[in-house]
PDB file of C-alpha atoms in Angstrom:
ATOM      1  CA  SER A   1       0.000   0.000   0.000  1.00 71.00           C
ATOM      2  CA  GLN A   2       1.095   3.546  -0.570  1.00 72.00           C
ATOM      3  CA  GLU A   3       2.272   5.586   2.392  1.00 87.00           C
ATOM      4  CA  LEU A   4       2.755   9.325   2.525  1.00 92.00           C
ATOM      5  CA  GLU A   5       5.133  10.929   4.985  1.00 94.00           C
ATOM      6  CA  GLN A   6       4.898  14.673   5.625  1.00 95.00           C
ATOM      7  CA  SER A   7       7.606  16.818   7.133  1.00 96.00           C
ATOM      8  CA  PRO A   8       7.764  18.691   9.302  1.00 96.00           C
ATOM      9  CA  GLN A   9       4.885  17.550  11.503  1.00 94.00           C
ATOM     10  CA  SER A  10       4.511  21.087  12.798  1.00 95.00           C
ATOM     11  CA  LEU A  11       5.930  24.456  11.926  1.00 96.00           C
ATOM     12  CA  ILE A  12       5.891  27.824  13.678  1.00 97.00           C
ATOM     13  CA  VAL A  13       6.944  30.860  11.669  1.00 97.00           C
ATOM     14  CA  GLN A  14       6.878  34.625  11.978  1.00 97.00           C
ATOM     15  CA  GLU A  15       4.594  36.491   9.612  1.00 97.00           C
ATOM     16  CA  GLY A  16       6.413  37.349   6.409  1.00 97.00           C
ATOM     17  CA  LYS A  17       8.712  34.337   6.428  1.00 97.00           C
ATOM     18  CA  ASN A  18       8.851  31.727   3.685  1.00 97.00           C
ATOM     19  CA  LEU A  19       8.302  28.058   4.471  1.00 98.00           C
ATOM     20  CA  THR A  20       8.239  24.641   2.818  1.00 98.00           C
ATOM     21  CA  ILE A  21       6.287  21.489   3.608  1.00 98.00           C
ATOM     22  CA  ASN A  22       7.317  18.169   2.089  1.00 97.00           C
ATOM     23  CA  CYS A  23       5.364  15.065   1.197  1.00 96.00           C
ATOM     24  CA  THR A  24       7.269  11.877   0.391  1.00 95.00           C
ATOM     25  CA  SER A  25       5.663   8.773  -1.037  1.00 92.00           C
ATOM     26  CA  SER A  26       6.690   5.143  -0.704  1.00 87.00           C
ATOM     27  CA  LYS A  27       5.542   4.594  -4.313  1.00 86.00           C
ATOM     28  CA  THR A  28       5.318   6.590  -7.527  1.00 85.00           C
ATOM     29  CA  LEU A  29       2.802   9.398  -7.331  1.00 83.00           C
ATOM     30  CA  TYR A  30       0.265   9.467 -10.143  1.00 80.00           C
ATOM     31  CA  GLY A  31      -1.857  12.236  -8.711  1.00 84.00           C
ATOM     32  CA  LEU A  32      -0.876  14.294  -5.703  1.00 91.00           C
ATOM     33  CA  TYR A  33      -3.404  16.550  -3.989  1.00 93.00           C
ATOM     34  CA  TRP A  34      -2.749  19.312  -1.495  1.00 96.00           C
ATOM     35  CA  TYR A  35      -5.471  20.324   0.938  1.00 96.00           C
ATOM     36  CA  LYS A  36      -5.663  22.884   3.710  1.00 97.00           C
ATOM     37  CA  GLN A  37      -7.756  22.482   6.849  1.00 95.00           C
ATOM     38  CA  LYS A  38      -8.580  25.125   9.390  1.00 91.00           C
ATOM     39  CA  TYR A  39      -8.810  23.727  12.899  1.00 83.00           C
ATOM     40  CA  GLY A  40     -12.050  21.810  13.429  1.00 82.00           C
ATOM     41  CA  GLU A  41     -13.251  22.258   9.864  1.00 87.00           C
ATOM     42  CA  GLY A  42     -13.303  20.392   6.579  1.00 89.00           C
ATOM     43  CA  LEU A  43     -10.584  20.240   3.947  1.00 92.00           C
ATOM     44  CA  ILE A  44     -10.218  22.836   1.226  1.00 94.00           C
ATOM     45  CA  PHE A  45      -8.633  21.763  -2.035  1.00 93.00           C
ATOM     46  CA  LEU A  46      -5.516  23.740  -2.987  1.00 95.00           C
ATOM     47  CA  MET A  47      -3.848  22.078  -5.958  1.00 93.00           C
ATOM     48  CA  MET A  48      -3.318  18.807  -7.773  1.00 92.00           C
ATOM     49  CA  LEU A  49      -0.102  17.732  -9.471  1.00 91.00           C
ATOM     50  CA  GLN A  50       0.146  14.966 -11.969  1.00 86.00           C
ATOM     51  CA  LYS A  51       3.251  15.156 -14.111  1.00 85.00           C
ATOM     52  CA  GLY A  52       6.868  14.826 -13.076  1.00 86.00           C
ATOM     53  CA  GLY A  53       8.427  18.254 -12.720  1.00 89.00           C
ATOM     54  CA  GLU A  54       5.041  19.967 -12.627  1.00 92.00           C
ATOM     55  CA  GLU A  55       4.664  23.187 -10.672  1.00 95.00           C
ATOM     56  CA  LYS A  56       1.488  25.090  -9.843  1.00 95.00           C
ATOM     57  CA  SER A  57       0.916  28.342  -8.011  1.00 95.00           C
ATOM     58  CA  HIS A  58      -2.067  29.999  -6.412  1.00 89.00           C
ATOM     59  CA  GLU A  59      -1.565  33.371  -4.808  1.00 89.00           C
ATOM     60  CA  LYS A  60       1.445  32.866  -2.532  1.00 94.00           C
ATOM     61  CA  ILE A  61       1.396  29.081  -2.482  1.00 97.00           C
ATOM     62  CA  THR A  62       3.461  27.001  -4.921  1.00 97.00           C
ATOM     63  CA  ALA A  63       3.392  23.229  -5.167  1.00 97.00           C
ATOM     64  CA  LYS A  64       5.888  21.073  -7.047  1.00 96.00           C
ATOM     65  CA  LEU A  65       6.147  17.423  -7.949  1.00 93.00           C
ATOM     66  CA  ASP A  66       9.661  16.119  -8.472  1.00 90.00           C
ATOM     67  CA  GLU A  67      10.770  14.472 -11.695  1.00 81.00           C
ATOM     68  CA  LYS A  68      10.758  11.012 -10.163  1.00 86.00           C
ATOM     69  CA  LYS A  69       7.226  11.589  -8.899  1.00 81.00           C
ATOM     70  CA  GLN A  70       7.939  10.418  -5.379  1.00 90.00           C
ATOM     71  CA  GLN A  71       8.080  13.724  -3.550  1.00 94.00           C
ATOM     72  CA  SER A  72       6.074  16.911  -3.544  1.00 96.00           C
ATOM     73  CA  SER A  73       6.712  20.202  -1.813  1.00 97.00           C
ATOM     74  CA  LEU A  74       4.419  23.059  -0.865  1.00 98.00           C
ATOM     75  CA  HIS A  75       6.061  26.441  -0.554  1.00 98.00           C
ATOM     76  CA  ILE A  76       4.458  29.519   0.991  1.00 98.00           C
ATOM     77  CA  THR A  77       6.021  32.896   0.285  1.00 97.00           C
ATOM     78  CA  ALA A  78       5.694  35.761   2.761  1.00 97.00           C
ATOM     79  CA  SER A  79       3.437  33.851   5.127  1.00 97.00           C
ATOM     80  CA  GLN A  80       0.399  35.502   6.708  1.00 96.00           C
ATOM     81  CA  PRO A  81      -1.754  34.516   9.698  1.00 95.00           C
ATOM     82  CA  SER A  82      -4.423  33.442   7.188  1.00 95.00           C
ATOM     83  CA  HIS A  83      -2.089  30.663   6.048  1.00 96.00           C
ATOM     84  CA  ALA A  84      -2.269  28.991   9.443  1.00 96.00           C
ATOM     85  CA  GLY A  85      -3.891  25.566   9.546  1.00 96.00           C
ATOM     86  CA  ILE A  86      -3.188  21.936   8.766  1.00 95.00           C
ATOM     87  CA  TYR A  87      -1.804  21.065   5.357  1.00 96.00           C
ATOM     88  CA  LEU A  88      -2.390  17.556   4.065  1.00 95.00           C
ATOM     89  CA  CYS A  89      -1.125  15.796   0.995  1.00 95.00           C
ATOM     90  CA  GLY A  90      -3.183  13.010  -0.542  1.00 93.00           C
ATOM     91  CA  ALA A  91      -2.498  10.559  -3.340  1.00 90.00           C
ATOM     92  CA  ASP A  92      -4.525   8.236  -5.476  1.00 81.00           C
ATOM     93  CA  PRO A  93      -2.836   4.839  -4.978  1.00 71.00           C
ATOM     94  CA  ALA A  94      -4.433   3.362  -8.070  1.00 67.00           C
ATOM     95  CA  GLY A  95      -3.209   5.987 -10.478  1.00 62.00           C
ATOM     96  CA  GLY A  96      -6.527   7.574 -11.291  1.00 58.00           C
ATOM     97  CA  THR A  97      -8.208   4.342 -12.308  1.00 57.00           C
ATOM     98  CA  SER A  98      -9.967   3.684  -9.036  1.00 61.00           C
ATOM     99  CA  TYR A  99     -13.005   5.296  -7.523  1.00 70.00           C
ATOM    100  CA  GLY A 100     -10.832   8.168  -6.433  1.00 75.00           C
ATOM    101  CA  LYS A 101      -9.901   6.871  -3.016  1.00 81.00           C
ATOM    102  CA  LEU A 102      -7.109   8.891  -1.513  1.00 87.00           C
ATOM    103  CA  THR A 103      -4.357   8.007   0.916  1.00 88.00           C
ATOM    104  CA  PHE A 104      -3.323  10.972   3.081  1.00 92.00           C
ATOM    105  CA  GLY A 105      -0.208  12.000   4.918  1.00 93.00           C
ATOM    106  CA  GLN A 106      -0.479  12.702   8.628  1.00 93.00           C
ATOM    107  CA  GLY A 107      -0.638  16.468   8.088  1.00 93.00           C
ATOM    108  CA  THR A 108       1.579  19.445   8.908  1.00 95.00           C
ATOM    109  CA  ILE A 109       0.350  21.959  11.468  1.00 95.00           C
ATOM    110  CA  LEU A 110       1.339  25.492  10.503  1.00 97.00           C
ATOM    111  CA  THR A 111       1.261  28.374  12.984  1.00 97.00           C
ATOM    112  CA  VAL A 112       2.004  31.917  11.787  1.00 97.00           C
ATOM    113  CA  HIS A 113       2.724  34.522  14.449  1.00 95.00           C
ATOM    114  CA  PRO A 114       1.829  38.119  13.609  1.00 91.00           C
TER     115      PRO A 114
ATOM    116  CA  ASP B   1     -21.333  27.104  -4.853  1.00 66.00           C
ATOM    117  CA  VAL B   2     -20.796  23.380  -4.415  1.00 66.00           C
ATOM    118  CA  LYS B   3     -21.573  21.957  -1.059  1.00 90.00           C
ATOM    119  CA  VAL B   4     -21.142  18.919   1.153  1.00 95.00           C
ATOM    120  CA  THR B   5     -23.026  19.187   4.414  1.00 95.00           C
ATOM    121  CA  GLN B   6     -22.916  17.021   7.513  1.00 95.00           C
ATOM    122  CA  SER B   7     -25.793  16.715   9.940  1.00 91.00           C
ATOM    123  CA  SER B   8     -23.928  17.757  13.077  1.00 92.00           C
ATOM    124  CA  ARG B   9     -20.733  19.652  13.855  1.00 93.00           C
ATOM    125  CA  TYR B  10     -20.489  18.238  17.370  1.00 95.00           C
ATOM    126  CA  LEU B  11     -22.001  15.090  18.819  1.00 96.00           C
ATOM    127  CA  VAL B  12     -21.730  13.466  22.241  1.00 97.00           C
ATOM    128  CA  LYS B  13     -22.909   9.890  22.684  1.00 97.00           C
ATOM    129  CA  ARG B  14     -22.637   7.165  25.282  1.00 97.00           C
ATOM    130  CA  THR B  15     -20.899   3.819  24.916  1.00 97.00           C
ATOM    131  CA  GLY B  16     -23.185   1.268  23.305  1.00 97.00           C
ATOM    132  CA  GLU B  17     -25.463   3.782  21.586  1.00 97.00           C
ATOM    133  CA  LYS B  18     -26.242   3.505  17.888  1.00 97.00           C
ATOM    134  CA  VAL B  19     -25.000   6.599  16.105  1.00 97.00           C
ATOM    135  CA  PHE B  20     -25.957   7.962  12.692  1.00 97.00           C
ATOM    136  CA  LEU B  21     -23.828  10.497  10.853  1.00 98.00           C
ATOM    137  CA  GLU B  22     -25.436  11.980   7.765  1.00 97.00           C
ATOM    138  CA  CYS B  23     -23.788  13.516   4.738  1.00 97.00           C
ATOM    139  CA  VAL B  24     -25.496  15.270   1.840  1.00 97.00           C
ATOM    140  CA  GLN B  25     -23.945  16.661  -1.346  1.00 96.00           C
ATOM    141  CA  ASP B  26     -25.600  18.837  -3.979  1.00 94.00           C
ATOM    142  CA  MET B  27     -23.161  18.271  -6.832  1.00 90.00           C
ATOM    143  CA  ASP B  28     -24.732  15.097  -8.265  1.00 91.00           C
ATOM    144  CA  HIS B  29     -21.489  13.236  -7.526  1.00 91.00           C
ATOM    145  CA  GLU B  30     -21.455   9.471  -7.888  1.00 91.00           C
ATOM    146  CA  ASN B  31     -18.692   8.739  -5.388  1.00 92.00           C
ATOM    147  CA  MET B  32     -18.889   9.472  -1.687  1.00 95.00           C
ATOM    148  CA  PHE B  33     -16.474   8.751   1.145  1.00 95.00           C
ATOM    149  CA  TRP B  34     -16.304   8.612   4.919  1.00 97.00           C
ATOM    150  CA  TYR B  35     -13.002   9.286   6.682  1.00 96.00           C
ATOM    151  CA  ARG B  36     -11.983   9.632  10.283  1.00 96.00           C
ATOM    152  CA  GLN B  37      -9.214  11.978  11.341  1.00 94.00           C
ATOM    153  CA  ASP B  38      -7.073  11.487  14.417  1.00 92.00           C
ATOM    154  CA  PRO B  39      -4.034  13.498  15.537  1.00 86.00           C
ATOM    155  CA  GLY B  40      -0.828  12.218  14.004  1.00 82.00           C
ATOM    156  CA  LEU B  41      -2.653   9.720  11.775  1.00 85.00           C
ATOM    157  CA  GLY B  42      -4.077  11.939   9.067  1.00 86.00           C
ATOM    158  CA  LEU B  43      -7.292  10.866   7.372  1.00 91.00           C
ATOM    159  CA  ARG B  44      -8.172   7.200   7.137  1.00 93.00           C
ATOM    160  CA  LEU B  45     -10.841   5.867   4.841  1.00 93.00           C
ATOM    161  CA  ILE B  46     -13.680   3.985   6.541  1.00 96.00           C
ATOM    162  CA  TYR B  47     -16.064   3.265   3.654  1.00 96.00           C
ATOM    163  CA  PHE B  48     -16.867   4.609   0.242  1.00 93.00           C
ATOM    164  CA  SER B  49     -19.733   4.322  -2.188  1.00 95.00           C
ATOM    165  CA  TYR B  50     -19.634   4.574  -5.977  1.00 91.00           C
ATOM    166  CA  ASP B  51     -23.364   4.399  -6.625  1.00 91.00           C
ATOM    167  CA  VAL B  52     -26.713   4.146  -4.895  1.00 93.00           C
ATOM    168  CA  LYS B  53     -26.810   1.030  -2.715  1.00 93.00           C
ATOM    169  CA  MET B  54     -23.187   0.227  -3.599  1.00 93.00           C
ATOM    170  CA  LYS B  55     -20.454   0.333  -0.993  1.00 94.00           C
ATOM    171  CA  GLU B  56     -16.896  -0.795  -0.471  1.00 93.00           C
ATOM    172  CA  LYS B  57     -14.814  -1.129   2.664  1.00 94.00           C
ATOM    173  CA  GLY B  58     -11.955   1.247   3.165  1.00 91.00           C
ATOM    174  CA  ASP B  59      -8.925   0.775   5.371  1.00 90.00           C
ATOM    175  CA  ILE B  60     -10.665   0.760   8.768  1.00 95.00           C
ATOM    176  CA  PRO B  61     -14.282  -0.474   8.391  1.00 96.00           C
ATOM    177  CA  GLU B  62     -14.489  -2.412  11.651  1.00 96.00           C
ATOM    178  CA  GLY B  63     -17.256  -1.156  13.918  1.00 96.00           C
ATOM    179  CA  TYR B  64     -18.907   0.873  11.149  1.00 98.00           C
ATOM    180  CA  SER B  65     -21.517   0.371   8.480  1.00 97.00           C
ATOM    181  CA  VAL B  66     -22.893   2.672   5.783  1.00 97.00           C
ATOM    182  CA  SER B  67     -26.048   3.280   3.836  1.00 97.00           C
ATOM    183  CA  ARG B  68     -26.630   4.960   0.493  1.00 97.00           C
ATOM    184  CA  GLU B  69     -30.280   4.907  -0.467  1.00 96.00           C
ATOM    185  CA  LYS B  70     -30.196   8.132  -2.504  1.00 96.00           C
ATOM    186  CA  LYS B  71     -27.452   9.510  -4.668  1.00 96.00           C
ATOM    187  CA  GLU B  72     -27.009  12.685  -2.659  1.00 96.00           C
ATOM    188  CA  ARG B  73     -26.957  11.096   0.799  1.00 97.00           C
ATOM    189  CA  PHE B  74     -24.364   8.840   2.435  1.00 98.00           C
ATOM    190  CA  SER B  75     -24.799   7.762   6.045  1.00 98.00           C
ATOM    191  CA  LEU B  76     -22.226   6.373   8.443  1.00 98.00           C
ATOM    192  CA  ILE B  77     -23.541   4.143  11.216  1.00 98.00           C
ATOM    193  CA  LEU B  78     -21.821   3.158  14.426  1.00 97.00           C
ATOM    194  CA  GLU B  79     -23.792   0.109  15.502  1.00 94.00           C
ATOM    195  CA  SER B  80     -22.570   0.231  19.113  1.00 96.00           C
ATOM    196  CA  ALA B  81     -20.401   3.242  19.815  1.00 97.00           C
ATOM    197  CA  SER B  82     -17.177   2.745  21.733  1.00 97.00           C
ATOM    198  CA  THR B  83     -14.754   5.247  23.252  1.00 97.00           C
ATOM    199  CA  ASN B  84     -12.110   4.454  20.610  1.00 96.00           C
ATOM    200  CA  GLN B  85     -14.500   5.822  18.004  1.00 98.00           C
ATOM    201  CA  THR B  86     -14.146   9.299  19.458  1.00 98.00           C
ATOM    202  CA  SER B  87     -12.811  11.196  16.476  1.00 97.00           C
ATOM    203  CA  MET B  88     -13.400  13.774  13.772  1.00 96.00           C
ATOM    204  CA  TYR B  89     -15.480  12.306  10.935  1.00 97.00           C
ATOM    205  CA  LEU B  90     -15.254  13.810   7.470  1.00 96.00           C
ATOM    206  CA  CYS B  91     -17.454  13.109   4.493  1.00 96.00           C
ATOM    207  CA  ALA B  92     -16.375  13.780   0.913  1.00 95.00           C
ATOM    208  CA  SER B  93     -17.774  13.434  -2.579  1.00 94.00           C
ATOM    209  CA  LYS B  94     -16.235  13.231  -6.014  1.00 90.00           C
ATOM    210  CA  ARG B  95     -17.348  13.089  -9.590  1.00 86.00           C
ATOM    211  CA  ARG B  96     -16.921   9.669 -11.143  1.00 80.00           C
ATOM    212  CA  GLY B  97     -14.594   9.139 -14.040  1.00 68.00           C
ATOM    213  CA  MET B  98     -11.152   8.138 -15.090  1.00 60.00           C
ATOM    214  CA  GLY B  99      -8.407  10.538 -14.327  1.00 61.00           C
ATOM    215  CA  TYR B 100      -7.973  12.947 -11.536  1.00 67.00           C
ATOM    216  CA  ASN B 101     -10.475  15.247  -9.962  1.00 75.00           C
ATOM    217  CA  GLU B 102     -10.582  16.428  -6.410  1.00 85.00           C
ATOM    218  CA  GLN B 103     -12.755  15.327  -3.554  1.00 89.00           C
ATOM    219  CA  PHE B 104     -14.977  17.941  -1.936  1.00 92.00           C
ATOM    220  CA  PHE B 105     -15.189  17.750   1.830  1.00 94.00           C
ATOM    221  CA  GLY B 106     -17.865  18.548   4.363  1.00 95.00           C
ATOM    222  CA  PRO B 107     -17.141  20.574   7.534  1.00 94.00           C
ATOM    223  CA  GLY B 108     -16.730  17.468   9.703  1.00 95.00           C
ATOM    224  CA  THR B 109     -18.481  16.027  12.755  1.00 96.00           C
ATOM    225  CA  ARG B 110     -16.540  15.869  15.976  1.00 96.00           C
ATOM    226  CA  LEU B 111     -17.895  12.831  17.817  1.00 97.00           C
ATOM    227  CA  THR B 112     -17.187  12.175  21.469  1.00 97.00           C
ATOM    228  CA  VAL B 113     -18.164   8.795  22.942  1.00 98.00           C
ATOM    229  CA  LEU B 114     -18.314   8.736  26.727  1.00 96.00           C
TER     230      LEU B 114
END
């Protein structure tokens, strides 16, 4: 089965600082999803990466999938308190041919101090 | 605006009670999922459904059952609640089809079993 390991498990930064969260897979990633969760709430979809070397950006958040498709990173530039929350990576272990079941990493808790 | 709603945000039940968690989506999605989320473990799939009256076990189905009588509604049932089922429960839905498309999540139900 596919396992996703996120690092770090938690992160505390000062507002304005850049940060990176990593997601490493035990198997090749065919579809990698990034979600954000505010404490006690549901998950909000951020981005999905599919191709090796792919990079996507939305506002100040950039996600990349490495060429070997076994690791993804999420980079936040000039962090703001609104970026605080739990970031989760999820992957489709069946390569997009299943019912869309996702395996998730354990999550990274981000705190941004004003 | 697409929506997945869950019947309760917070629920407190006693050991041995039968518990129903309801999830409704308005996007006409074929696939629906129930996850539980625990600190340090990420999201784990309990059950999913790919059509009305169709269901498949996820990674941790023990102690749970599900019902899907209508396309828009997916219910999670705890036949006899136990304290180790205290958790955050998240419902999600997804459009069917090959390839990659994201799951949409509800706000979650935080269940406490005393």
